[in-house]
Amino acid sequence: MIVSKFNRTFRALSAGAALSIMMAAAPSAFAETPADTLVEGFAFDDIITMDPGEAFELSTAEVTSNTYSLLVRLDMSDTSKVKGDLADTWSVSDDGLTYTFKLKPGMKFASGNPITAEDVAWSFERAVKLDKSPAFILTQFGINGDNVTEKAKATDDSTFVFTVDKPYAPSFVLNCLTATVASVVDKKLVMDHVKSVTPTAEYKYDNDFGNEWLKTAYAGSGAYTLRQWRANEVVVMERNDNYYGEKAKLNRVIYRFMKESSAQRLALEAGDIDIARNLEPGDLDAVSKNADLTTVSAPKGTVYYVSLNSKNENLKKPEVQEAFKYLVDYDAISSTLIKGIGEIHQTFLPKGQLGAIDDKPYKLDVAKAKELLEKAGLKDGFSVTMDVRNTQPVTGIAESMQQSLAQAGVKMEIIPGDGKQTLTKFRARTHDMYIGNWGSDYFDPNSNADTFTSNPDNSDAGTVKTLAWRNTWEAPELDKETKAALLERDGAKRAAMYEDVQKKFLANSPFVIIFQQIEVAGARKSLKDFKLGPSFDTNYVGPIGKE
């Protein structure tokens, strides 16, 4: 009786009022969420802005991908390709420098304003001129604040032309345009909310392009609109009835901020939420045994690695680097620490990306490692430190490596710290060893290949601070091959080049890559068509329905 009454009341109220009641209700007060609403428990404490021209956090990417449109999106049936979103068709000039996009006709923003090529051009212009963290995804094509209006322009209401500085592989350019920073905003609506600013040497424009307003507001055309975001509390999205594509199945999506895995599991079991997004292995196992629940998973574009700093003369030796790859108990890590949330993966390109390989040549082999250490002149071992963030599974992996390294005579001291402490040391190149993760900035092999191989200035004053730079490692031949792959327009040949780079990297590099993340979630069995995508901006909620 209480359940029925609550649900009727929820549907009758506005989203904000209904949410307030739902958040305040005791878990025992009801046993299901409203039929027209999806409720997810989600640890989204990384969100700092909802402006797609500024946002560069994983959780924000999920929200913007459901609320904003792009020219093209990843093709979920084959993620090595893209498909049109706002773009109906596109072509590339013979010289490989000019991309011409024709928009689908009759599309509207959530506001009701028509979507035109001018909106696309202005969205690129504002992202480049704002020059926030993700702007490099566009500026790497030779675009800057001075030339963007010529390089990204509308030639008529339905035609957008994008000009790049080199004949890049079309797959590279198009994959970059699937990133959040390429989201198209409603120019007319945003211009009504721009804030005047005084130009400075660092920022020479007289307005903020609506940046302050869009931090919490919305000006998109996606399947859902953003109704509300309260930091570390809630995100509310409502169906966009002006959406040009297949309409969202449910009226509303609510992300409830829930940090702890156990709290999410309990809320899911009680029916307070439909989906639990941040389950650790123990809670995931409990959900899998519940007849009313199910689990969903998908490999993500994030790899976990151990970084060996070449400033350490012992770690600089190729034999030591290879020995350490034989001193990881991959099987034990797989069966315990990352069970259900990761899979052993030893190369820098995650599964699903163009050219990714699944070679796994290394396994725990203490005898082989001792042989390599002796070859390096370190028969009796040596001492080393590892900076480790106080989270799982990285702490457990560090402790596992500590034990296996000891079997070969290497004494590893674990230096624990929070994320800021460990990352600060790593970025300053003052670590011996560091365990971390890297997620692709955009769904193209260059994102990972570049950061793991490129290091144009290996001095401490270097400004291109890739992972190779952080490890004080130079690999000019691999970097050269990676750069060449950017200009290979034949997709099969480009994939083969990345395969070759990975094999060479595996055999000789100061990175011990251990596993690829698998995103997991627990869900009510009553949900229909709930899937997780291959990247953090492809977790689409529009297709989800309820029985």
Short mmCIF file of C-alpha atoms in Angstrom, two decimals, residues 8-487:
data_model
loop_
_atom_site.label_atom_id
_atom_site.label_comp_id
_atom_site.label_asym_id
_atom_site.label_seq_id
_atom_site.Cartn_x
_atom_site.Cartn_y
_atom_site.Cartn_z
CA ARG A 8 1.45 7.66 -7.62
CA THR A 9 2.65 10.67 -5.67
CA PHE A 10 6.06 10.62 -7.40
CA ARG A 11 4.55 10.68 -10.87
CA ALA A 12 2.23 13.52 -9.96
CA LEU A 13 5.02 15.80 -8.75
CA SER A 14 7.66 17.74 -10.64
CA ALA A 15 11.09 16.10 -10.97
CA GLY A 16 12.62 18.30 -8.30
CA ALA A 17 9.89 17.78 -5.73
CA ALA A 18 9.67 14.07 -6.42
CA LEU A 19 13.40 13.74 -6.07
CA SER A 20 13.36 15.46 -2.69
CA ILE A 21 10.80 12.97 -1.38
CA MET A 22 12.70 10.04 -2.83
CA MET A 23 16.03 11.10 -1.37
CA ALA A 24 14.51 11.62 2.05
CA ALA A 25 12.48 8.44 2.17
CA ALA A 26 13.72 5.63 4.38
CA PRO A 27 14.90 2.58 2.41
CA SER A 28 12.10 0.47 3.89
CA ALA A 29 9.39 2.86 2.70
CA PHE A 30 9.12 1.39 -0.79
CA ALA A 31 10.35 -1.57 -2.82
CA GLU A 32 10.53 -0.23 -6.34
CA THR A 33 11.33 2.91 -8.24
CA PRO A 34 8.71 4.71 -10.37
CA ALA A 35 7.80 2.98 -13.64
CA ASP A 36 8.75 6.01 -15.76
CA THR A 37 12.04 6.74 -13.97
CA LEU A 38 15.48 5.12 -13.96
CA VAL A 39 17.44 5.55 -10.72
CA GLU A 40 21.15 4.78 -10.62
CA GLY A 41 23.47 4.70 -7.62
CA PHE A 42 26.67 6.31 -8.88
CA ALA A 43 29.86 7.77 -7.35
CA PHE A 44 30.09 10.90 -9.50
CA ASP A 45 32.18 13.07 -7.19
CA ASP A 46 34.51 13.89 -10.10
CA ILE A 47 31.97 16.20 -11.76
CA ILE A 48 33.08 19.86 -11.58
CA THR A 49 31.26 21.33 -14.59
CA MET A 50 28.56 20.36 -17.09
CA ASP A 51 29.94 22.57 -19.88
CA PRO A 52 30.98 20.14 -22.64
CA GLY A 53 33.63 22.62 -23.76
CA GLU A 54 35.30 22.35 -20.36
CA ALA A 55 34.35 18.99 -18.85
CA PHE A 56 37.06 16.33 -18.87
CA GLU A 57 35.87 13.97 -16.14
CA LEU A 58 34.56 10.45 -16.65
CA SER A 59 31.20 10.92 -14.95
CA THR A 60 30.48 14.17 -16.78
CA ALA A 61 31.20 12.45 -20.10
CA GLU A 62 28.39 10.01 -19.42
CA VAL A 63 25.93 12.81 -18.71
CA THR A 64 26.93 14.93 -21.70
CA SER A 65 26.84 11.95 -24.07
CA ASN A 66 23.19 11.47 -23.16
CA THR A 67 22.27 15.16 -23.27
CA TYR A 68 24.33 16.62 -26.14
CA SER A 69 24.71 15.68 -29.79
CA LEU A 70 27.85 15.26 -31.90
CA LEU A 71 28.52 15.25 -35.62
CA VAL A 72 29.46 11.56 -35.38
CA ARG A 73 29.48 8.87 -32.71
CA LEU A 74 31.19 5.53 -32.26
CA ASP A 75 29.40 2.72 -34.04
CA MET A 76 28.46 0.36 -31.22
CA SER A 77 28.34 -2.58 -33.62
CA ASP A 78 31.95 -1.94 -34.69
CA THR A 79 33.87 0.54 -32.53
CA SER A 80 36.65 0.85 -35.10
CA LYS A 81 34.14 2.92 -37.10
CA VAL A 82 31.89 5.93 -36.54
CA LYS A 83 28.32 6.64 -37.60
CA GLY A 84 26.42 9.86 -38.16
CA ASP A 85 24.71 11.64 -35.29
CA LEU A 86 23.88 15.18 -36.45
CA ALA A 87 25.77 14.47 -39.66
CA ASP A 88 23.86 12.71 -42.41
CA THR A 89 26.89 12.28 -44.67
CA TRP A 90 30.51 13.42 -44.79
CA SER A 91 33.37 13.40 -47.25
CA VAL A 92 37.13 13.95 -47.21
CA SER A 93 38.94 15.93 -49.89
CA ASP A 94 41.51 14.21 -52.08
CA ASP A 95 44.36 15.95 -50.26
CA GLY A 96 43.03 14.71 -46.91
CA LEU A 97 42.77 18.18 -45.39
CA THR A 98 39.08 19.11 -45.70
CA TYR A 99 36.15 17.31 -44.07
CA THR A 100 32.69 18.33 -45.26
CA PHE A 101 29.66 17.35 -43.18
CA LYS A 102 26.05 17.55 -44.37
CA LEU A 103 23.57 17.78 -41.49
CA LYS A 104 20.32 15.84 -41.26
CA PRO A 105 17.32 18.07 -42.04
CA GLY A 106 14.70 19.35 -39.60
CA MET A 107 16.57 18.84 -36.33
CA LYS A 108 15.95 20.96 -33.21
CA PHE A 109 17.63 21.67 -29.91
CA ALA A 110 15.71 20.92 -26.74
CA SER A 111 14.91 24.66 -26.64
CA GLY A 112 13.10 24.37 -29.97
CA ASN A 113 15.76 26.34 -31.84
CA PRO A 114 16.78 24.75 -35.16
CA ILE A 115 20.15 22.96 -35.30
CA THR A 116 22.28 24.54 -38.03
CA ALA A 117 25.85 24.25 -39.27
CA GLU A 118 26.47 27.65 -37.64
CA ASP A 119 25.78 26.04 -34.24
CA VAL A 120 28.37 23.38 -35.03
CA ALA A 121 30.95 25.95 -36.14
CA TRP A 122 30.37 28.15 -33.09
CA SER A 123 30.61 25.14 -30.75
CA PHE A 124 34.07 24.37 -32.14
CA GLU A 125 35.02 28.04 -31.91
CA ARG A 126 33.99 28.38 -28.26
CA ALA A 127 35.78 25.18 -27.25
CA VAL A 128 39.02 26.31 -28.90
CA LYS A 129 38.85 29.87 -27.56
CA LEU A 130 37.91 28.78 -24.05
CA ASP A 131 41.01 26.57 -24.24
CA LYS A 132 40.02 24.36 -21.31
CA SER A 133 41.53 20.92 -20.63
CA PRO A 134 39.92 18.98 -23.52
CA ALA A 135 40.56 21.68 -26.15
CA PHE A 136 43.75 19.93 -27.30
CA ILE A 137 41.63 17.27 -28.98
CA LEU A 138 40.64 19.95 -31.51
CA THR A 139 43.72 22.19 -31.44
CA GLN A 140 46.03 19.26 -32.29
CA PHE A 141 44.77 19.66 -35.87
CA GLY A 142 46.54 23.01 -36.23
CA ILE A 143 43.59 25.02 -34.96
CA ASN A 144 43.83 27.99 -32.57
CA GLY A 145 41.81 30.97 -31.51
CA ASP A 146 43.09 33.05 -34.41
CA ASN A 147 42.20 30.65 -37.22
CA VAL A 148 39.31 28.59 -35.86
CA THR A 149 36.59 30.60 -37.61
CA GLU A 150 38.25 29.80 -40.94
CA LYS A 151 39.16 26.19 -40.10
CA ALA A 152 35.74 25.27 -38.67
CA LYS A 153 32.98 27.07 -40.53
CA ALA A 154 29.46 26.80 -41.90
CA THR A 155 29.17 27.32 -45.64
CA ASP A 156 25.35 27.17 -45.46
CA ASP A 157 22.73 26.15 -42.90
CA SER A 158 23.33 22.44 -43.44
CA THR A 159 27.02 22.26 -44.36
CA PHE A 160 29.94 22.33 -41.91
CA VAL A 161 33.53 22.32 -43.18
CA PHE A 162 36.47 21.32 -40.97
CA THR A 163 40.01 21.89 -42.26
CA VAL A 164 43.05 20.21 -40.68
CA ASP A 165 46.75 20.94 -41.08
CA LYS A 166 47.97 17.52 -42.24
CA PRO A 167 46.50 14.61 -44.23
CA TYR A 168 45.72 12.57 -41.13
CA ALA A 169 44.11 9.16 -41.18
CA PRO A 170 40.37 9.92 -41.51
CA SER A 171 39.68 7.45 -38.68
CA PHE A 172 41.85 9.57 -36.37
CA VAL A 173 40.03 12.81 -37.19
CA LEU A 174 36.57 11.26 -36.96
CA ASN A 175 37.34 9.46 -33.70
CA CYS A 176 38.43 12.75 -32.16
CA LEU A 177 35.11 14.29 -33.20
CA THR A 178 33.30 11.69 -31.04
CA ALA A 179 34.84 13.27 -27.92
CA THR A 180 32.76 15.39 -25.51
CA VAL A 181 34.59 18.59 -26.47
CA ALA A 182 33.04 18.32 -29.96
CA SER A 183 29.50 18.44 -28.54
CA VAL A 184 27.22 20.90 -30.34
CA VAL A 185 25.62 23.62 -28.22
CA ASP A 186 22.64 25.87 -28.95
CA LYS A 187 24.38 29.11 -29.98
CA LYS A 188 21.28 31.30 -29.68
CA LEU A 189 20.47 30.05 -26.18
CA VAL A 190 24.04 30.28 -24.90
CA MET A 191 24.54 33.76 -26.35
CA ASP A 192 21.64 34.92 -24.19
CA HIS A 193 23.73 33.97 -21.14
CA VAL A 194 27.26 35.12 -21.98
CA LYS A 195 29.14 37.09 -19.38
CA SER A 196 31.29 40.09 -20.29
CA VAL A 197 34.93 39.85 -19.24
CA THR A 198 37.95 42.12 -19.50
CA PRO A 199 40.52 40.72 -21.96
CA THR A 200 43.95 39.87 -20.57
CA ALA A 201 47.23 38.60 -21.97
CA GLU A 202 46.13 35.05 -21.18
CA TYR A 203 42.51 35.42 -22.37
CA LYS A 204 41.96 37.96 -25.11
CA TYR A 205 38.21 37.68 -25.61
CA ASP A 206 35.60 40.03 -24.19
CA ASN A 207 33.11 37.36 -23.11
CA ASP A 208 33.11 33.91 -21.51
CA PHE A 209 31.15 32.17 -24.31
CA GLY A 210 28.55 31.24 -21.71
CA ASN A 211 31.03 29.13 -19.74
CA GLU A 212 29.90 30.24 -16.29
CA TRP A 213 26.24 29.63 -17.15
CA LEU A 214 26.84 26.25 -18.78
CA LYS A 215 28.67 24.92 -15.74
CA THR A 216 25.24 24.11 -14.30
CA ALA A 217 22.85 24.89 -17.16
CA TYR A 218 22.00 23.08 -20.40
CA ALA A 219 21.92 23.92 -24.12
CA GLY A 220 21.91 20.64 -26.00
CA SER A 221 19.87 18.38 -28.24
CA GLY A 222 20.48 14.86 -26.91
CA ALA A 223 18.00 12.13 -26.01
CA TYR A 224 17.72 13.65 -22.52
CA THR A 225 17.93 17.18 -21.16
CA LEU A 226 19.87 18.09 -18.04
CA ARG A 227 17.37 19.35 -15.48
CA GLN A 228 19.54 19.52 -12.37
CA TRP A 229 22.99 18.77 -10.99
CA ARG A 230 23.84 19.17 -7.34
CA ALA A 231 27.46 18.31 -6.59
CA ASN A 232 27.92 15.04 -4.70
CA GLU A 233 24.17 14.68 -4.42
CA VAL A 234 22.16 14.18 -7.60
CA VAL A 235 21.95 14.52 -11.37
CA VAL A 236 18.47 14.62 -12.93
CA MET A 237 17.84 14.22 -16.66
CA GLU A 238 14.46 14.39 -18.41
CA ARG A 239 13.43 13.09 -21.81
CA ASN A 240 13.93 15.52 -24.69
CA ASP A 241 10.74 15.43 -26.75
CA ASN A 242 12.46 17.48 -29.47
CA TYR A 243 15.09 14.76 -29.99
CA TYR A 244 15.56 13.97 -33.68
CA GLY A 245 16.42 10.30 -33.10
CA GLU A 246 14.62 7.45 -31.38
CA LYS A 247 12.95 8.90 -28.29
CA ALA A 248 14.12 7.81 -24.85
CA LYS A 249 12.02 5.03 -23.33
CA LEU A 250 11.70 6.60 -19.86
CA ASN A 251 10.65 10.09 -18.80
CA ARG A 252 13.42 10.64 -16.32
CA VAL A 253 16.87 9.42 -15.23
CA ILE A 254 18.18 10.13 -11.74
CA TYR A 255 21.78 9.53 -10.67
CA ARG A 256 21.91 9.38 -6.87
CA PHE A 257 25.33 10.04 -5.42
CA MET A 258 26.41 6.93 -3.55
CA LYS A 259 30.10 6.52 -2.84
CA GLU A 260 30.30 3.11 -1.17
CA SER A 261 29.89 -0.17 -3.03
CA SER A 262 28.10 -1.80 -0.11
CA ALA A 263 25.57 1.05 0.11
CA GLN A 264 24.82 0.69 -3.59
CA ARG A 265 24.31 -3.06 -3.24
CA LEU A 266 21.95 -2.69 -0.29
CA ALA A 267 19.94 0.00 -2.10
CA LEU A 268 19.71 -2.22 -5.18
CA GLU A 269 18.55 -5.20 -3.15
CA ALA A 270 15.94 -3.04 -1.39
CA GLY A 271 14.61 -1.67 -4.69
CA ASP A 272 15.64 1.91 -3.90
CA ILE A 273 17.71 2.07 -7.10
CA ASP A 274 17.52 0.26 -10.44
CA ILE A 275 21.25 0.15 -11.15
CA ALA A 276 24.35 0.04 -8.91
CA ARG A 277 27.33 1.44 -10.80
CA ASN A 278 30.37 1.09 -8.54
CA LEU A 279 30.36 -2.45 -7.19
CA GLU A 280 33.53 -4.01 -5.82
CA PRO A 281 34.15 -7.76 -6.38
CA GLY A 282 32.49 -8.90 -3.13
CA ASP A 283 29.31 -6.92 -3.68
CA LEU A 284 29.27 -7.86 -7.36
CA ASP A 285 29.38 -11.51 -6.36
CA ALA A 286 26.47 -11.03 -3.93
CA VAL A 287 24.39 -9.35 -6.63
CA SER A 288 25.09 -12.17 -9.07
CA LYS A 289 23.59 -14.66 -6.60
CA ASN A 290 20.36 -12.68 -6.10
CA ALA A 291 17.48 -14.04 -8.20
CA ASP A 292 15.92 -10.57 -8.57
CA LEU A 293 19.08 -8.98 -9.86
CA THR A 294 21.54 -9.31 -12.73
CA THR A 295 25.01 -8.05 -13.57
CA VAL A 296 26.22 -6.24 -16.68
CA SER A 297 29.82 -5.66 -17.74
CA ALA A 298 31.90 -4.23 -20.58
CA PRO A 299 35.65 -3.79 -21.16
CA LYS A 300 36.63 -0.13 -20.92
CA GLY A 301 39.43 1.83 -22.54
CA THR A 302 41.45 1.99 -19.31
CA VAL A 303 44.63 0.01 -18.63
CA TYR A 304 46.47 -0.37 -15.32
CA TYR A 305 50.25 -0.35 -15.37
CA VAL A 306 53.35 -0.29 -13.20
CA SER A 307 55.75 2.48 -14.16
CA LEU A 308 59.52 2.00 -13.77
CA ASN A 309 61.37 5.33 -13.69
CA SER A 310 64.50 5.31 -15.83
CA LYS A 311 66.10 7.86 -13.50
CA ASN A 312 66.76 4.85 -11.29
CA GLU A 313 69.89 3.27 -12.78
CA ASN A 314 68.73 -0.25 -11.91
CA LEU A 315 65.25 0.20 -13.34
CA LYS A 316 66.74 1.74 -16.47
CA LYS A 317 68.30 -1.58 -17.51
CA PRO A 318 66.26 -3.45 -20.16
CA GLU A 319 66.94 -6.78 -18.43
CA VAL A 320 65.47 -5.46 -15.18
CA GLN A 321 62.41 -4.10 -16.97
CA GLU A 322 61.82 -7.49 -18.56
CA ALA A 323 62.50 -9.32 -15.30
CA PHE A 324 59.81 -7.31 -13.54
CA LYS A 325 57.31 -8.40 -16.19
CA TYR A 326 58.02 -11.97 -15.10
CA LEU A 327 57.57 -11.07 -11.43
CA VAL A 328 53.83 -10.38 -11.53
CA ASP A 329 51.46 -13.13 -10.43
CA TYR A 330 48.95 -12.42 -13.17
CA ASP A 331 46.86 -15.52 -12.43
CA ALA A 332 46.44 -14.70 -8.73
CA ILE A 333 45.60 -11.06 -9.48
CA SER A 334 43.03 -12.15 -12.05
CA SER A 335 41.29 -14.66 -9.79
CA THR A 336 41.11 -12.44 -6.71
CA LEU A 337 41.91 -8.72 -6.91
CA ILE A 338 40.31 -7.91 -10.26
CA LYS A 339 37.77 -10.72 -10.47
CA GLY A 340 34.82 -9.37 -12.41
CA ILE A 341 36.24 -5.83 -12.71
CA GLY A 342 39.25 -6.40 -14.94
CA GLU A 343 40.99 -8.84 -17.24
CA ILE A 344 44.69 -9.47 -17.72
CA HIS A 345 45.94 -7.34 -20.61
CA GLN A 346 49.61 -6.60 -21.29
CA THR A 347 49.57 -4.07 -24.13
CA PHE A 348 48.82 -0.34 -24.10
CA LEU A 349 45.91 -0.42 -26.56
CA PRO A 350 42.69 -1.65 -24.91
CA LYS A 351 40.50 -4.18 -26.64
CA GLY A 352 38.02 -2.58 -28.99
CA GLN A 353 40.35 0.05 -30.41
CA LEU A 354 41.79 -0.09 -33.91
CA GLY A 355 44.97 -2.20 -33.96
CA ALA A 356 44.65 -3.57 -30.43
CA ILE A 357 46.32 -6.93 -29.87
CA ASP A 358 45.77 -9.39 -27.05
CA ASP A 359 49.30 -10.80 -26.74
CA LYS A 360 50.08 -11.96 -23.22
CA PRO A 361 53.65 -13.29 -23.31
CA TYR A 362 54.40 -12.80 -19.62
CA LYS A 363 53.52 -14.95 -16.63
CA LEU A 364 55.02 -15.39 -13.16
CA ASP A 365 58.42 -17.01 -13.75
CA VAL A 366 60.86 -16.34 -10.90
CA ALA A 367 63.63 -18.45 -12.44
CA LYS A 368 63.47 -16.47 -15.69
CA ALA A 369 63.47 -13.21 -13.75
CA LYS A 370 66.54 -14.25 -11.73
CA GLU A 371 68.33 -15.10 -14.95
CA LEU A 372 67.60 -11.64 -16.35
CA LEU A 373 68.64 -9.89 -13.13
CA GLU A 374 71.93 -11.78 -13.14
CA LYS A 375 72.45 -10.72 -16.76
CA ALA A 376 71.94 -7.11 -15.59
CA GLY A 377 74.64 -7.55 -12.95
CA LEU A 378 72.10 -7.67 -10.12
CA LYS A 379 72.30 -11.31 -9.11
CA ASP A 380 71.79 -10.42 -5.43
CA GLY A 381 68.88 -8.11 -6.15
CA PHE A 382 68.45 -4.52 -5.02
CA SER A 383 66.05 -2.24 -3.13
CA VAL A 384 63.35 -0.09 -4.68
CA THR A 385 60.20 1.82 -3.68
CA MET A 386 56.70 1.94 -5.15
CA ASP A 387 54.23 4.80 -4.68
CA VAL A 388 50.76 3.33 -4.23
CA ARG A 389 47.39 5.00 -3.90
CA ASN A 390 45.33 3.81 -0.93
CA THR A 391 42.62 2.16 -3.03
CA GLN A 392 41.83 -1.28 -4.31
CA PRO A 393 42.79 -3.08 -6.41
CA VAL A 394 46.08 -1.15 -6.72
CA THR A 395 47.10 -1.71 -3.08
CA GLY A 396 46.51 -5.43 -3.43
CA ILE A 397 48.48 -5.59 -6.68
CA ALA A 398 51.38 -3.73 -5.05
CA GLU A 399 51.42 -6.16 -2.13
CA SER A 400 51.32 -9.10 -4.54
CA MET A 401 54.27 -7.70 -6.49
CA GLN A 402 56.15 -7.04 -3.27
CA GLN A 403 55.96 -10.76 -2.49
CA SER A 404 56.91 -11.98 -5.97
CA LEU A 405 59.78 -9.49 -6.32
CA ALA A 406 61.15 -10.71 -2.99
CA GLN A 407 61.39 -14.21 -4.43
CA ALA A 408 63.94 -12.84 -6.89
CA GLY A 409 65.86 -10.90 -4.23
CA VAL A 410 64.33 -7.48 -4.95
CA LYS A 411 63.20 -5.64 -1.83
CA MET A 412 60.30 -3.34 -2.65
CA GLU A 413 59.06 -0.81 -0.10
CA ILE A 414 55.47 0.33 -0.56
CA ILE A 415 54.93 4.06 0.00
CA PRO A 416 51.17 4.58 0.48
CA GLY A 417 49.40 7.87 -0.19
CA ASP A 418 46.22 9.40 -1.49
CA GLY A 419 45.67 10.08 -5.17
CA LYS A 420 47.07 13.60 -5.03
CA GLN A 421 50.25 12.56 -3.20
CA THR A 422 51.14 9.66 -5.46
CA LEU A 423 50.22 11.42 -8.69
CA THR A 424 52.22 14.52 -7.73
CA LYS A 425 55.38 12.43 -7.31
CA PHE A 426 54.73 10.60 -10.57
CA ARG A 427 54.18 13.83 -12.48
CA ALA A 428 57.38 15.26 -10.98
CA ARG A 429 59.34 12.12 -11.99
CA THR A 430 60.56 11.59 -8.43
CA HIS A 431 59.19 8.06 -8.07
CA ASP A 432 61.03 4.76 -8.42
CA MET A 433 57.93 2.75 -9.24
CA TYR A 434 54.33 3.87 -9.49
CA ILE A 435 51.14 1.96 -10.11
CA GLY A 436 48.42 3.82 -11.98
CA ASN A 437 45.90 3.71 -14.79
CA TRP A 438 45.42 5.45 -18.11
CA GLY A 439 42.14 5.95 -19.92
CA SER A 440 41.98 7.08 -23.54
CA ASP A 441 41.25 10.78 -24.02
CA TYR A 442 39.37 9.87 -27.20
CA PHE A 443 38.53 6.50 -28.75
CA ASP A 444 41.45 6.27 -31.14
CA PRO A 445 44.72 4.31 -30.82
CA ASN A 446 46.78 7.49 -31.00
CA SER A 447 45.59 8.58 -27.55
CA ASN A 448 47.39 5.68 -25.85
CA ALA A 449 50.16 5.09 -28.40
CA ASP A 450 51.30 8.69 -28.15
CA THR A 451 51.40 8.93 -24.36
CA PHE A 452 53.25 5.62 -23.95
CA THR A 453 55.90 6.28 -26.65
CA SER A 454 56.30 10.02 -27.27
CA ASN A 455 58.85 12.08 -25.34
CA PRO A 456 60.18 14.97 -27.46
CA ASP A 457 62.01 16.64 -24.54
CA ASN A 458 63.22 14.30 -21.80
CA SER A 459 64.52 17.09 -19.56
CA ASP A 460 62.75 17.88 -16.30
CA ALA A 461 61.68 21.14 -17.95
CA GLY A 462 59.94 19.27 -20.78
CA THR A 463 56.45 20.56 -21.50
CA VAL A 464 55.01 17.50 -23.28
CA LYS A 465 54.39 15.43 -20.17
CA THR A 466 53.37 12.08 -21.59
CA LEU A 467 53.64 8.85 -19.60
CA ALA A 468 56.91 8.14 -21.43
CA TRP A 469 58.23 11.51 -20.16
CA ARG A 470 57.08 10.75 -16.63
CA ASN A 471 59.10 7.54 -16.81
CA THR A 472 62.16 9.44 -18.16
CA TRP A 473 62.07 7.07 -21.13
CA GLU A 474 62.87 7.81 -24.75
CA ALA A 475 61.79 5.55 -27.61
CA PRO A 476 62.42 7.60 -30.78
CA GLU A 477 61.80 4.74 -33.21
CA LEU A 478 58.48 3.81 -31.63
CA ASP A 479 57.50 7.47 -31.52
CA LYS A 480 58.38 7.82 -35.20
CA GLU A 481 56.23 4.83 -36.11
CA THR A 482 53.36 6.12 -33.98
CA LYS A 483 53.49 9.51 -35.69
CA ALA A 484 53.55 7.81 -39.11
CA ALA A 485 50.41 5.87 -38.23
CA LEU A 486 48.57 9.19 -37.86
CA LEU A 487 49.09 9.84 -41.55
#
